[in-house]
Structure formats: structure tokens, C-alpha cells
XYZ file of C-alpha atoms in Angstrom:
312
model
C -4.531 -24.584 -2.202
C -0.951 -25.904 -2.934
C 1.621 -26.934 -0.011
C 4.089 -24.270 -2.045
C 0.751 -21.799 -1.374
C 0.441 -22.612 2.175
C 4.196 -22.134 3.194
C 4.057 -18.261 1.697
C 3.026 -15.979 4.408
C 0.536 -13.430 3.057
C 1.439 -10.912 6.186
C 4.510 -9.186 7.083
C 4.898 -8.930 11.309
C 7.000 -5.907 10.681
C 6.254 -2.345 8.761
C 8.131 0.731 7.752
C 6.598 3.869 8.311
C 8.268 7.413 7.497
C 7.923 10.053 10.055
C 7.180 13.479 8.092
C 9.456 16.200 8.521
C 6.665 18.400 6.943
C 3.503 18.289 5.297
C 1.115 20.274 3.602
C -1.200 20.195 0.075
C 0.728 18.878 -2.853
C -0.758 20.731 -6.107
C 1.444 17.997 -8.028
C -0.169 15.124 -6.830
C -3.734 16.845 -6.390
C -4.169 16.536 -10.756
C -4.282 12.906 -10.542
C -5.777 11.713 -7.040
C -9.455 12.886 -6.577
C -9.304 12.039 -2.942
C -7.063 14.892 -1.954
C -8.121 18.104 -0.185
C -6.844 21.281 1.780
C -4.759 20.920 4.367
C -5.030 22.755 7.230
C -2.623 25.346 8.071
C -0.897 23.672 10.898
C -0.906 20.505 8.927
C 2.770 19.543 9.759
C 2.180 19.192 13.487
C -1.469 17.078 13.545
C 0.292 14.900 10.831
C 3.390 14.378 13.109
C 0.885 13.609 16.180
C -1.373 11.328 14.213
C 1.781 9.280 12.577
C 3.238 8.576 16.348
C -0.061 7.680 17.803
C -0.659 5.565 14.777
C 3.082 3.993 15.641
C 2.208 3.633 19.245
C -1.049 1.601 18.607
C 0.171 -0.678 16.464
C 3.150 -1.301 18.794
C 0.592 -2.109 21.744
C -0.693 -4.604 19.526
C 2.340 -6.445 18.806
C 3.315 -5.739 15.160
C 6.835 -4.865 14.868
C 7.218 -0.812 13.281
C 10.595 0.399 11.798
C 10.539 4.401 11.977
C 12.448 6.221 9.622
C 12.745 9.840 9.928
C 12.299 12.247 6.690
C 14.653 14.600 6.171
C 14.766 18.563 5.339
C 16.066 18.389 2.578
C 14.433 18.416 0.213
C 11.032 19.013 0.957
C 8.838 16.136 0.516
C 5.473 16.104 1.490
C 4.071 13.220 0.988
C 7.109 11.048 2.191
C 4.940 9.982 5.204
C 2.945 6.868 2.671
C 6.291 4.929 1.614
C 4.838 1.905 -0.153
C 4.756 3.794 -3.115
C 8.344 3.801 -3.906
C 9.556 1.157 -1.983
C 8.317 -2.797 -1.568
C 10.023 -5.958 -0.034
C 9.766 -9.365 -0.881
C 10.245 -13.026 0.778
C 13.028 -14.229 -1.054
C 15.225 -10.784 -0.382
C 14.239 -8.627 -3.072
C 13.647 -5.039 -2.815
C 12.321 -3.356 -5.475
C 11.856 1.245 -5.966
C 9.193 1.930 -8.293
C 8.635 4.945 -11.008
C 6.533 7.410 -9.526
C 4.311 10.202 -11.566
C 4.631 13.034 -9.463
C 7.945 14.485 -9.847
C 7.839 15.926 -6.298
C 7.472 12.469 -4.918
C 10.717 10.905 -6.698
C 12.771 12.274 -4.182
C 11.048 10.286 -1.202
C 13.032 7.357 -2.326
C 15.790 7.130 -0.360
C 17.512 3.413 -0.945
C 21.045 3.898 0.953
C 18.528 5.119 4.355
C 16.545 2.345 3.948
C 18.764 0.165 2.994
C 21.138 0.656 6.328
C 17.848 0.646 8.374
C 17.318 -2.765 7.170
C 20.381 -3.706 7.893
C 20.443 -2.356 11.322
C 17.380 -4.290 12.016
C 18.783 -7.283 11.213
C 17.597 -7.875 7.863
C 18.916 -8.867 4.861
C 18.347 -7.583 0.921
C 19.814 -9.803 -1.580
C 18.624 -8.177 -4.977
C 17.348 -4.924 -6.019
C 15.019 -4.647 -8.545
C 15.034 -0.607 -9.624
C 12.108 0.191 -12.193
C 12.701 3.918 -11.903
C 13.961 4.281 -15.480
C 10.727 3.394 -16.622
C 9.860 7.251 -15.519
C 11.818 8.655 -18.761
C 8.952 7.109 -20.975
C 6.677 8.205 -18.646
C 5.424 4.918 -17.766
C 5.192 4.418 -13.374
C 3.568 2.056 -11.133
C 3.296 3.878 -7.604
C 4.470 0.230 -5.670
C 1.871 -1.169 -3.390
C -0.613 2.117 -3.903
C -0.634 0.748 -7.753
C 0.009 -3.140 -6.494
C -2.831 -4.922 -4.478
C -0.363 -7.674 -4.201
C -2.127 -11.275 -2.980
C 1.788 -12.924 -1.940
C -0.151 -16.535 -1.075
C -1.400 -17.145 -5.046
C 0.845 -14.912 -6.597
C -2.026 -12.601 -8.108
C -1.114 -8.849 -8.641
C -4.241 -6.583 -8.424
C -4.013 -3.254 -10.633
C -6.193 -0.351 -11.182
C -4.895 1.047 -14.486
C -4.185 4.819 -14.335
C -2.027 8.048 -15.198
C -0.005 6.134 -12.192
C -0.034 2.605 -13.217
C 1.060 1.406 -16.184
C 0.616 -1.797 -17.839
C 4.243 -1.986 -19.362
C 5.856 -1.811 -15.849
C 2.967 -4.312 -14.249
C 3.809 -6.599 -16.819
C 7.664 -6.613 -16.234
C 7.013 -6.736 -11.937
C 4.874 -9.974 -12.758
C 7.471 -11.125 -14.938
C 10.586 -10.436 -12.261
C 8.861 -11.228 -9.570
C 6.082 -14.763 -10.101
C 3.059 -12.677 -10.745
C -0.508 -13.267 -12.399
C -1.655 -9.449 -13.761
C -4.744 -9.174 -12.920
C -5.558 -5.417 -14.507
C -8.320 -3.607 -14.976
C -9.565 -0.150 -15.765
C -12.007 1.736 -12.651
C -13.513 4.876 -11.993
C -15.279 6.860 -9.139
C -19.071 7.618 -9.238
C -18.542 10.902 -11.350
C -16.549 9.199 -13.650
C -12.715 10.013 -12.496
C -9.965 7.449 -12.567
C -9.323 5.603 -9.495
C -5.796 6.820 -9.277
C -4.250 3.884 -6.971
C -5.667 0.229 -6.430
C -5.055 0.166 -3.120
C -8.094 3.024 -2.117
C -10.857 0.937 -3.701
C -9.436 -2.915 -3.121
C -7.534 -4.684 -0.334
C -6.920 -8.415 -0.058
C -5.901 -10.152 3.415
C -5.548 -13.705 3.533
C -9.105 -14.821 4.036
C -10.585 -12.185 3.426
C -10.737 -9.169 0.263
C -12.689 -5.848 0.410
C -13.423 -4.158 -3.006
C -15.416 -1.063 -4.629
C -16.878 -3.216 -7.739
C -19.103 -1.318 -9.013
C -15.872 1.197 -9.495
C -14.631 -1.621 -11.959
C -15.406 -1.545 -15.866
C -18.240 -3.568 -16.960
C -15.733 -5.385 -19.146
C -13.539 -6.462 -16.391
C -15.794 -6.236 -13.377
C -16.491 -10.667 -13.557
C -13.087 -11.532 -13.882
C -11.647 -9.609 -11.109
C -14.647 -10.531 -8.902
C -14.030 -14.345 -9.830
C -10.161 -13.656 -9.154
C -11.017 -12.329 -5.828
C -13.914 -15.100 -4.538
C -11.934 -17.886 -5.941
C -9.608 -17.584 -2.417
C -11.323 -15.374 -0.196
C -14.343 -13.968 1.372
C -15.288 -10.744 -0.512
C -16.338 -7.969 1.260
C -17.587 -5.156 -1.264
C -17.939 -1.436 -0.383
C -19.481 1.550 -2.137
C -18.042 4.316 -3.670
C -19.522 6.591 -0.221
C -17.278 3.680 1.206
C -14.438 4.031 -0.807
C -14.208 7.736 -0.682
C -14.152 7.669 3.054
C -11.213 5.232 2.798
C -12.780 1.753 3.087
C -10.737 0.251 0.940
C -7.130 1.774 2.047
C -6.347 -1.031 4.565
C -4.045 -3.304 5.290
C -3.567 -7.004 6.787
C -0.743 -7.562 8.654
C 0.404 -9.671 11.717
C 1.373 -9.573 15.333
C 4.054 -11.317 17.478
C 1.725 -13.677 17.951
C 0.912 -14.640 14.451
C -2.507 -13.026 15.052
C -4.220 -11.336 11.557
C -4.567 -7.634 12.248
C -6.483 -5.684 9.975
C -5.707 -1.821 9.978
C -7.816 0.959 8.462
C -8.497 4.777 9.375
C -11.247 5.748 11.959
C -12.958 7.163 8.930
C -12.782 3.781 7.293
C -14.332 2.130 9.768
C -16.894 4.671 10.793
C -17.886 3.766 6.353
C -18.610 0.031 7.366
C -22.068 -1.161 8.143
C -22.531 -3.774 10.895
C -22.719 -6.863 8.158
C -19.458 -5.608 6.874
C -17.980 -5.376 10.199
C -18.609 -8.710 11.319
C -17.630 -10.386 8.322
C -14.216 -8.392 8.412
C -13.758 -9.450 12.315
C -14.346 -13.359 11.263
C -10.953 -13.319 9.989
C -9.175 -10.121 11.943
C -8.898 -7.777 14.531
C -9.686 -4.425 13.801
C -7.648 -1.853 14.046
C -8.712 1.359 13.638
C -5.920 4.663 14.163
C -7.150 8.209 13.308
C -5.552 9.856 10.918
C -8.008 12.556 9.387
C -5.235 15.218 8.338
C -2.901 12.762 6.854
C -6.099 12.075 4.557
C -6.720 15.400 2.964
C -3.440 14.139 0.771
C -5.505 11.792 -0.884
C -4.185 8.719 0.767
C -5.202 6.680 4.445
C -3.114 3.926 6.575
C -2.316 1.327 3.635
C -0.656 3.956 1.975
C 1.648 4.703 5.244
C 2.232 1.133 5.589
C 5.572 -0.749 3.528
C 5.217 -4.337 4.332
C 8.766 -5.930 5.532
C 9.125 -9.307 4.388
C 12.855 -9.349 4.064
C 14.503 -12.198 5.458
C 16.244 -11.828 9.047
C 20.063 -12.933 9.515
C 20.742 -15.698 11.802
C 21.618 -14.228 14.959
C 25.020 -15.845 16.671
């Protein structure tokens, strides 16, 4: 590993999470993602207790959340998982993605986020805005489509109706990436619709679904992945029950904190487990209605890795 390597943080100390203002069964999303199911009726209110208990726990262990609300109007459903639209970078960057569904599009919401930042005390010094790439139909869903590994500059993605390899290619290009694509599909043969349900990488340690990969491609992501970490592979049971959906981050006290679902780690065997705690603590929140739309913690998760302004 490089010095330049070794000075790049992998792990952002703060998140942003959206609180939902409502929440229910998205028929626009449920074409592409094969995870999603029914809703309850009273979805709104379990979602809205799960996301501040989820907010609470990961305040007790001392990573850093920034809450913004949703609004009314207009609806948006699925505005509680963020890092689809939205991703931050070390060097000040912000960058809003093209998303497929067009009932999603109007979860981004730059100016809000933008004086959140700000009133948090960090600082955005470009903006990056893919969203015209939506007009040729071409998207790439942020971190849901980006398993981003920000210590060797390796970008992770799952080719799909929601990842597109024309938009991957320009992020690398804009941003210091190595594409590492590939095509992957469930056990009956379904596109994985987002990389970040079947693969996660921390900073030791990575968690994939390969036998979801191609044949084609399955060697040279697995080499991409071994080559810097410990790789922890899961089934597709695994991986429908959320096992790969998680996310690394740290605490105030620079400790590695891994976060995943209670179904996620209810999925992991005791080998898995204990090769996953040799590099972080586990974190497991419950968030069981949240995932009948398809999508687990990762997805509620937007790393913050803005820089902060000196304070006088």
C-alpha cells in the first residue's frame, strides 16, 4: 500500500440519514428491484420508529448522524435511503446522480442539503451533477450502484437497468476511479438491481455474493477484492436477507463500525461472524419494514466526507 493510500480515510465519522415523511410500496421501483415486498398498512409509522431507533443507536456508539427531515411535498417514498442521489467526497465534491425511477428524482433536494452541510460546519467546493444523463436514459443510483473502495480508488458496479456503464465511466473519470464492472444475477436468474445488496467493502475487510457474479467476470472481481482485503462471501439466502447491504463507518474514536440490519446478521453463520468482528464492531439496528422497499441500512446511510471549516 502507498503512503498517498494510507493518508485516504476509507470511513466517514459522520452520516446523513433522511427521516421519512411517509412511506409505503413503490410500484415504480418494485419493476426493477426483486427484493421489494408489501408494505404493511401502517407502514409510515414502524418506518418512522425504526429510522429514529436506528439514529439513536448509532449515536450511542459515537458516529456522528445529520437528520434531515423529508418533506410533504411531494410525496416521496423512498426518500428515507439517500445515497442514491446524493454522495460526498474528501476533497469537497458533491456529486447527485441520475436515478431510474421517476418517482425517486424528486428525493434530491441539493439547496436542503446543501444548507445542512453548511450548518454543520462543512464545506462543498464543487458539484458534480450527472442528472442529465437521465434524458438518455442512462442512471447510476450513487452509492446503491457505487461500492466505492475510497483507500485504492476502485469503484465496484453491478451493471443494471440502474447502472449504467456510460455514467460509471465518466464518475471514474471525474472523480480518480478504477471501474471495476460486472454483470450479476440472483439465483432465479434476475438482475441484481444495486451493487451495494450483494457486495460491501470496509477497509480490511469485503463481503460479497460471488456466485451472483457472471462466470466471465466472477475472477477478476474476486482478485480485485482479495488483493486488499479479507473476503467474506455470502449466499444468495444471504444476500436476499440483506447480508450484503452494510456499511463501514467510524466512531469518535476512530473505531471501525460495521452496520447491517438484524436480518443481516441473523443470515451470517458463526465463521462469518467472527471473521467480520476481526476487523469491526457489529452493529446490528432492526429495520424489517423499511426492507419490504427492497433496500436495508447501507442504502439509508450517505457517507459525509466533506471537509469541516476551521473553527475561530
Amino acid at each position: 500500500m502507498s503512503a498517498s493510500s494510507q493518508s485516504v480515510s476509507h470511513t466517514a465519522s459522520t452520516v446523513l440519514m433522511v427521516r421519512p415523511y411517509e412511506f409505503f410500496s413503490n410500484p415504480d421501483t418494485a419493476r426493477t428491484n426483486a427484493f421489494q415486498t408489501d408494505a404493511p398498512a401502517d407502514a409510515t409509522a414502524r418506518v418512522q420508529s425504526e429510522f429514529d431507533a436506528m439514529v439513536e443507536q448509532l449515536r450511542a456508539v459515537g458516529v456522528q448522524v445529520v437528520v434531515l427531515d423529508d418533506s410533504a411535498d411531494p410525496v416521496t417514498p423512498d426518500a428515507v435511503f439517500p445515497n442514491n442521489w446524493v454522495s460526498t467526497h474528501a476533497d469537497g465534491t458533491l456529486v447527485l446522480y441520475p436515478m431510474e425511477p421517476e418517482s425517486r428524482r424528486p428525493e434530491r433536494r441539493a439547496d436542503a442539503i446543501t444548507a445542512l452541510f453548511a450548518e454543520h460546519g462543512f464545506e462543498i467546493r464543487r458539484l458534480i451533477d450527472y442528472t442529465h444523463f437521465e434524458a438518455d436514459a442512462h442512471f447510476l443510483e450513487g452509492t446503491g450502484s457505487l461500492v466505492l473502495d475510497r483507500v485504492h480508488h476502485r469503484a465496484y458496479a453491478c451493471y443494471s437497468a440502474r447502472t449504467h456503464a456510460t455514467v460509471l465511466r465518466r464518475f471514474c473519470e471525474d472523480l480518480g476511479y478504477e471501474p471495476v464492472g460486472f454483470q450479476a444475477q440472483g439465483q432465479d436468474g434476475t438482475p441484481i438491481y444495486h451493487t451495494n445488496v450483494m457486495m460491501a467493502v470496509g477497509t480490511r475487510v469485503a463481503i460479497a455474493c460471488l456466485d451472483a457474479i457472471r462466470d466471465s467476470d466472477r475472477r477478476r472481481v474476486e482478485t480485485a477484492l482479495r488483493s486488499e482485503h479479507e473476503l467474506v462471501a455470502i449466499s444468495h439466502a444471504q444476500t436476499s436477507a440483506f447480508a450484503g447491504n452494510m456499511l463501514e463507518v467510524s466512531n469518535e474514536d476512530g473505531e471501525a463500525i460495521l452496520v447491517m440490519s438484524g436480518t443481516a446478521r441473523a443470515a451470517l453463520d458463526t465463521g462469518q461472524v467472527e471473521a467480520l468482528s476481526a476487523h469491526c464492531t457489529l452493529v446490528p439496528v432492526d429495520v424489517p419494514t423499511i426492507e419490504t422497499s427492497g433496500g436495508s441500512v447501507r442504502c439509508m446511510l450517505a457517507e459525509v466526507f466533506l471537509p469541516q471549516r476551521e473553527r475561530l
